[in-house]
Coordinates of C-alpha atoms in Angstrom, one line a residue:
M1 CA -21.9 24.5 28.4
I2 CA -20.6 24.4 24.8
A3 CA -17.1 25.2 26.0
G4 CA -17.3 22.4 28.5
A5 CA -18.4 19.9 25.9
G6 CA -15.6 21.0 23.7
A7 CA -13.1 20.5 26.5
L8 CA -14.4 17.0 27.2
G9 CA -14.2 16.2 23.5
A10 CA -10.6 17.4 23.3
A11 CA -9.6 15.5 26.4
A12 CA -11.2 12.3 25.0
A13 CA -9.3 12.8 21.7
I14 CA -6.0 13.3 23.6
G15 CA -6.7 10.2 25.6
M16 CA -7.3 8.2 22.4
L17 CA -4.0 9.4 20.9
R18 CA -2.1 8.6 24.1
S19 CA -3.5 5.1 24.3
G20 CA -2.7 4.5 20.6
S21 CA 0.9 5.6 21.0
S22 CA 1.5 2.9 23.7
Y23 CA 0.3 0.1 21.3
S24 CA 2.8 -2.8 21.3
Y25 CA 3.4 -5.1 18.4
R26 CA 5.0 -7.7 20.7
A27 CA 3.3 -11.1 20.3
K28 CA 0.8 -9.5 17.9
S29 CA -0.2 -11.5 14.8
V30 CA 0.6 -9.3 11.7
F31 CA -0.6 -10.3 8.3
I32 CA 1.2 -8.6 5.4
T33 CA 0.2 -9.0 1.8
G34 CA 3.1 -8.4 -0.6
G35 CA 5.4 -9.2 2.3
A36 CA 8.1 -11.0 0.6
R37 CA 10.0 -8.0 -0.8
G38 CA 10.1 -4.3 -1.1
L39 CA 8.1 -2.2 1.4
G40 CA 6.3 -5.2 2.7
F41 CA 9.4 -7.0 3.7
L42 CA 11.0 -3.9 5.3
M43 CA 7.9 -3.5 7.5
A44 CA 8.2 -7.2 8.4
E45 CA 11.8 -6.7 9.4
L46 CA 10.9 -3.8 11.7
L47 CA 8.0 -5.7 13.2
A48 CA 10.2 -8.7 13.8
G49 CA 12.5 -6.5 15.8
E50 CA 9.5 -5.7 18.0
G51 CA 8.6 -9.3 18.6
A52 CA 5.6 -9.5 16.3
R53 CA 4.4 -12.8 14.9
L54 CA 4.5 -12.5 11.1
A55 CA 2.4 -13.9 8.3
L56 CA 3.9 -13.0 5.0
V57 CA 1.8 -13.4 1.8
S58 CA 3.0 -13.4 -1.8
R59 CA 2.3 -15.1 -5.1
N60 CA 6.0 -16.0 -5.4
N61 CA 7.0 -19.0 -3.3
A62 CA 10.8 -18.5 -4.0
E63 CA 10.6 -14.9 -2.7
L64 CA 8.7 -16.0 0.4
N65 CA 11.4 -18.6 1.1
A66 CA 14.1 -15.9 0.7
A67 CA 12.3 -13.6 3.0
E68 CA 11.8 -16.3 5.7
R69 CA 15.6 -17.0 5.6
K70 CA 16.4 -13.3 6.0
L71 CA 14.2 -13.1 9.0
A72 CA 15.4 -16.3 10.6
G73 CA 18.1 -14.4 12.6
T74 CA 15.6 -12.1 14.2
G75 CA 14.1 -14.9 16.3
A76 CA 10.6 -13.8 15.2
E77 CA 7.9 -16.3 14.5
V78 CA 7.4 -16.2 10.8
A79 CA 4.8 -18.0 8.6
T80 CA 4.7 -17.7 4.8
F81 CA 1.7 -18.3 2.6
V82 CA 1.4 -18.4 -1.2
C83 CA -1.7 -16.6 -2.0
D84 CA -3.1 -14.5 -4.8
V85 CA -5.0 -11.6 -3.2
R86 CA -7.2 -11.3 -6.3
D87 CA -8.8 -14.6 -5.4
P88 CA -11.3 -14.2 -2.5
Q89 CA -11.4 -17.9 -1.6
Q90 CA -7.6 -18.0 -1.4
V91 CA -7.6 -14.9 0.8
K92 CA -10.2 -16.3 3.2
E93 CA -8.4 -19.6 3.5
T94 CA -5.1 -18.0 4.1
I95 CA -6.3 -15.6 6.7
D96 CA -8.2 -18.3 8.5
A97 CA -5.1 -20.5 8.4
C98 CA -3.1 -17.6 9.9
A99 CA -5.7 -17.1 12.7
S100 CA -5.6 -20.8 13.4
L101 CA -1.8 -20.8 13.6
F102 CA -1.3 -17.7 15.7
G103 CA -4.7 -17.6 17.5
S104 CA -5.6 -14.1 16.2
I105 CA -5.3 -11.5 13.4
D106 CA -4.2 -8.4 15.2
V107 CA -2.9 -6.3 12.4
L108 CA -3.7 -6.5 8.7
I109 CA -1.4 -4.6 6.2
N110 CA -2.7 -4.5 2.7
N111 CA 0.4 -3.8 0.7
A112 CA 0.4 -6.1 -2.3
G113 CA 0.7 -4.1 -5.6
V114 CA 1.3 -4.1 -9.3
I115 CA 2.1 -1.3 -11.6
Q116 CA 1.8 -0.7 -15.3
V117 CA 3.6 2.3 -16.8
G118 CA 2.6 3.7 -20.2
P119 CA 0.3 6.0 -22.1
F120 CA -3.4 5.5 -22.0
E121 CA -3.4 4.6 -25.7
H122 CA -1.5 1.4 -24.9
T123 CA -3.5 0.5 -21.8
T124 CA -6.0 -2.4 -22.0
I125 CA -9.1 -3.2 -20.0
E126 CA -7.2 -6.1 -18.6
D127 CA -4.6 -3.6 -17.2
F128 CA -7.4 -1.8 -15.3
Q129 CA -9.0 -5.1 -14.2
N130 CA -5.7 -6.4 -12.8
A131 CA -4.9 -3.2 -11.0
M132 CA -8.4 -3.0 -9.5
A133 CA -8.3 -6.7 -8.5
T134 CA -5.0 -6.2 -6.7
H135 CA -5.3 -2.8 -5.1
A136 CA -9.1 -2.5 -4.4
W137 CA -10.7 -5.9 -4.5
G138 CA -7.7 -7.6 -2.8
P139 CA -7.8 -5.4 0.2
L140 CA -11.5 -5.7 0.5
Y141 CA -11.2 -9.5 0.4
S142 CA -8.6 -9.4 3.1
I143 CA -10.6 -7.0 5.3
L144 CA -13.8 -9.1 5.0
A145 CA -11.8 -12.3 5.9
A146 CA -10.0 -10.7 8.8
L147 CA -13.1 -8.8 10.2
P148 CA -14.7 -11.8 12.0
H149 CA -11.5 -12.5 13.8
M150 CA -10.9 -8.9 14.8
R151 CA -14.5 -8.4 15.9
R152 CA -14.3 -11.5 18.1
Q153 CA -11.1 -10.1 19.6
G154 CA -12.8 -6.7 20.1
A155 CA -9.8 -4.9 18.5
G156 CA -7.6 -4.8 15.4
R157 CA -5.6 -2.5 13.2
I158 CA -5.8 -2.3 9.4
V159 CA -3.2 -0.5 7.3
N160 CA -4.1 0.2 3.6
I161 CA -1.1 1.2 1.5
S162 CA -2.6 3.4 -1.2
S163 CA -0.3 6.0 -2.9
I164 CA 0.0 9.6 -3.8
G165 CA -1.4 8.2 -7.0
G166 CA -4.6 7.6 -4.9
K167 CA -4.9 11.4 -4.4
I168 CA -3.5 12.8 -7.6
S169 CA -3.7 10.9 -10.9
V170 CA -0.2 10.7 -12.4
P171 CA 0.3 10.6 -16.2
H172 CA 1.2 7.2 -17.7
L173 CA 0.0 5.4 -14.5
M174 CA -3.7 5.4 -15.1
P175 CA -4.7 1.9 -14.0
Y176 CA -2.5 2.3 -10.9
A177 CA -4.1 5.6 -10.1
V178 CA -7.7 4.5 -10.7
S179 CA -7.2 1.4 -8.4
K180 CA -5.4 3.4 -5.7
F181 CA -8.2 6.0 -5.7
A182 CA -10.6 3.1 -5.1
L183 CA -8.5 1.8 -2.2
A184 CA -8.5 5.3 -0.7
G185 CA -12.3 5.4 -0.7
L186 CA -12.5 1.9 0.7
S187 CA -10.1 2.8 3.5
D188 CA -11.8 6.0 4.4
G189 CA -15.2 4.3 4.6
M190 CA -14.0 1.3 6.5
R191 CA -12.3 3.6 9.1
V192 CA -15.6 5.2 10.0
E193 CA -17.7 2.0 10.0
L194 CA -15.2 -0.3 11.9
R195 CA -14.2 2.1 14.7
K196 CA -17.2 0.9 16.8
Y197 CA -15.7 -2.5 16.9
G198 CA -12.4 -1.2 18.2
I199 CA -10.7 -1.6 14.8
M200 CA -8.5 1.3 13.7
V201 CA -7.9 1.8 10.0
T202 CA -4.9 3.8 8.7
S203 CA -4.7 5.0 5.1
V204 CA -1.2 5.5 3.8
Y205 CA -0.3 7.6 0.8
P206 CA 3.4 7.2 0.0
G207 CA 5.2 9.2 -2.6
L208 CA 8.0 7.5 -4.5
M209 CA 10.1 5.1 -2.4
R210 CA 13.4 3.5 -3.1
T211 CA 12.2 -0.1 -2.7
G212 CA 13.8 -1.5 -5.8
S213 CA 10.3 -2.6 -6.9
H214 CA 10.5 -0.5 -10.1
V215 CA 12.2 -3.5 -11.8
H216 CA 9.0 -5.4 -11.5
A217 CA 6.9 -2.7 -13.3
Q218 CA 5.2 -3.6 -16.5
T219 CA 6.0 -1.0 -19.2
K220 CA 4.0 -0.5 -22.3
G221 CA 4.3 1.4 -25.6
D222 CA 7.8 2.8 -25.8
S223 CA 8.9 0.3 -23.3
E224 CA 12.5 1.3 -22.8
G225 CA 11.6 5.0 -22.7
E226 CA 8.9 4.4 -20.1
F227 CA 11.2 2.2 -17.9
S228 CA 14.0 4.9 -18.1
W229 CA 11.9 7.7 -16.7
F230 CA 10.1 5.6 -14.1
S231 CA 13.3 3.9 -12.8
F232 CA 15.1 7.3 -12.7
M233 CA 12.3 8.8 -10.5
A234 CA 12.0 5.7 -8.3
T235 CA 15.7 5.5 -7.5
N236 CA 16.7 9.2 -7.3
P237 CA 17.0 10.4 -3.7
L238 CA 15.8 13.8 -4.8
F239 CA 12.4 12.3 -5.6
A240 CA 12.2 9.0 -3.7
I241 CA 12.4 8.4 0.0
N242 CA 14.5 5.7 1.6
A243 CA 12.1 2.8 1.9
R244 CA 13.1 1.7 5.4
R245 CA 12.4 5.2 6.6
A246 CA 9.0 5.1 5.0
A247 CA 8.3 1.6 6.5
R248 CA 9.2 3.0 10.0
Q249 CA 6.7 5.9 9.5
I250 CA 4.0 3.5 8.5
I251 CA 4.5 1.2 11.5
E252 CA 4.4 4.3 13.8
A253 CA 1.3 5.6 12.2
S254 CA -0.5 2.3 12.8
R255 CA 0.8 2.2 16.4
K256 CA -0.7 5.6 17.1
G257 CA -3.9 4.8 15.3
R258 CA -3.5 7.6 12.8
R259 CA -6.2 8.0 10.3
E260 CA -4.0 9.0 7.5
L261 CA -0.3 9.2 6.6
V262 CA 1.2 10.9 3.6
V263 CA 4.8 9.9 3.1
T264 CA 7.5 12.2 1.7
T265 CA 7.6 16.0 1.7
Q266 CA 7.0 16.1 -2.0
A267 CA 3.8 14.1 -1.7
K268 CA 2.6 16.3 1.2
L269 CA 3.2 19.4 -0.9
A270 CA 1.5 17.9 -3.9
V271 CA -1.6 17.0 -1.8
M272 CA -1.7 20.5 -0.3
T273 CA -1.4 22.1 -3.7
Q274 CA -4.2 19.8 -5.1
G275 CA -6.5 21.0 -2.3
L276 CA -5.7 24.7 -2.8
A277 CA -5.2 24.9 -6.5
P278 CA -6.4 21.8 -8.4
S279 CA -6.3 23.5 -11.7
L280 CA -2.6 24.3 -11.2
V281 CA -1.9 20.6 -10.5
S282 CA -3.8 19.6 -13.6
M283 CA -1.9 22.1 -15.7
M284 CA 1.5 20.8 -14.3
S285 CA 0.5 17.2 -15.0
E286 CA -0.3 18.2 -18.6
I287 CA 3.1 19.7 -19.0
V288 CA 4.8 16.7 -17.6
N289 CA 2.8 14.4 -19.9
R290 CA 4.2 16.3 -22.9
F291 CA 7.8 15.2 -21.9
L292 CA 6.9 11.6 -21.3
P293 CA 7.3 8.9 -24.1
Q294 CA 4.6 9.2 -26.7
P295 CA 2.4 6.3 -28.0
T296 CA 4.4 4.3 -30.5
G297 CA 1.6 4.3 -33.0
S298 CA 2.3 0.7 -34.0
G299 CA -0.4 -1.9 -34.4
E300 CA 1.1 -4.2 -31.8
D301 CA 1.8 -3.2 -28.3
R302 CA 5.3 -3.7 -26.9
V303 CA 5.5 -4.9 -23.3
R304 CA 8.6 -4.9 -21.1
A305 CA 8.1 -6.8 -17.9
A306 CA 11.4 -6.5 -16.0

């Protein structure tokens, strides 16, 4: 009896996996926050190649226009929206406009991000608030705005781009880590609660990626020193994955309805070690922190926004 139930459960699980793997993005409406550059744009390029209808969202109109020009040759339907994901009203209006234009919201990719690099001593409450508003509240606003459309359709896919920093707190990236941990919790909870509506939620935890976005990081304290170590790690093939390869993995994870994706071998190893020996990971983080730039000790903070 128990064995029979187990076999039925396994068969059902295999069936779900098979149905997920056949998901097509063709003619699907895909809403991507932070879609004008970096990882967001690379995902848009791949989806354009599959015939998806794209809604790209960014605070920067010039970058949106550039992205739209680059995608023009693909033949894909592309709409761009200037929107600050930290503003719930803007988010709702933008998603409703997208649904009105394309007739649906089939896939939501929460990708918009900010990053502050520097020691805790130079971190302000505003840094934490900005990171939380972008990485946690922003995705929540987007999900809440997209949910009525997806429920009406009886299906949908949501991809939340967290980070390895949402599983292991990295020194000198505390606001980023705090907000990505929050997104991880939101994503896990939404996955369970929305499945009954036919909505699949995929949590993504990338390690370092060579997106070029490190130039947009805000560095604090010893600004040049912070930028040096962070840019070295973010551009070195030994530590950072090719961003297009990461984008392809994310698109496939959503297609298959995967619950979770950890991107890069280094990130997978770090997560495994954290699970088996958290004290070791903590000790290693403390050692790394000793070699990072120290607080400047000056009364005024120095900020480098590249």
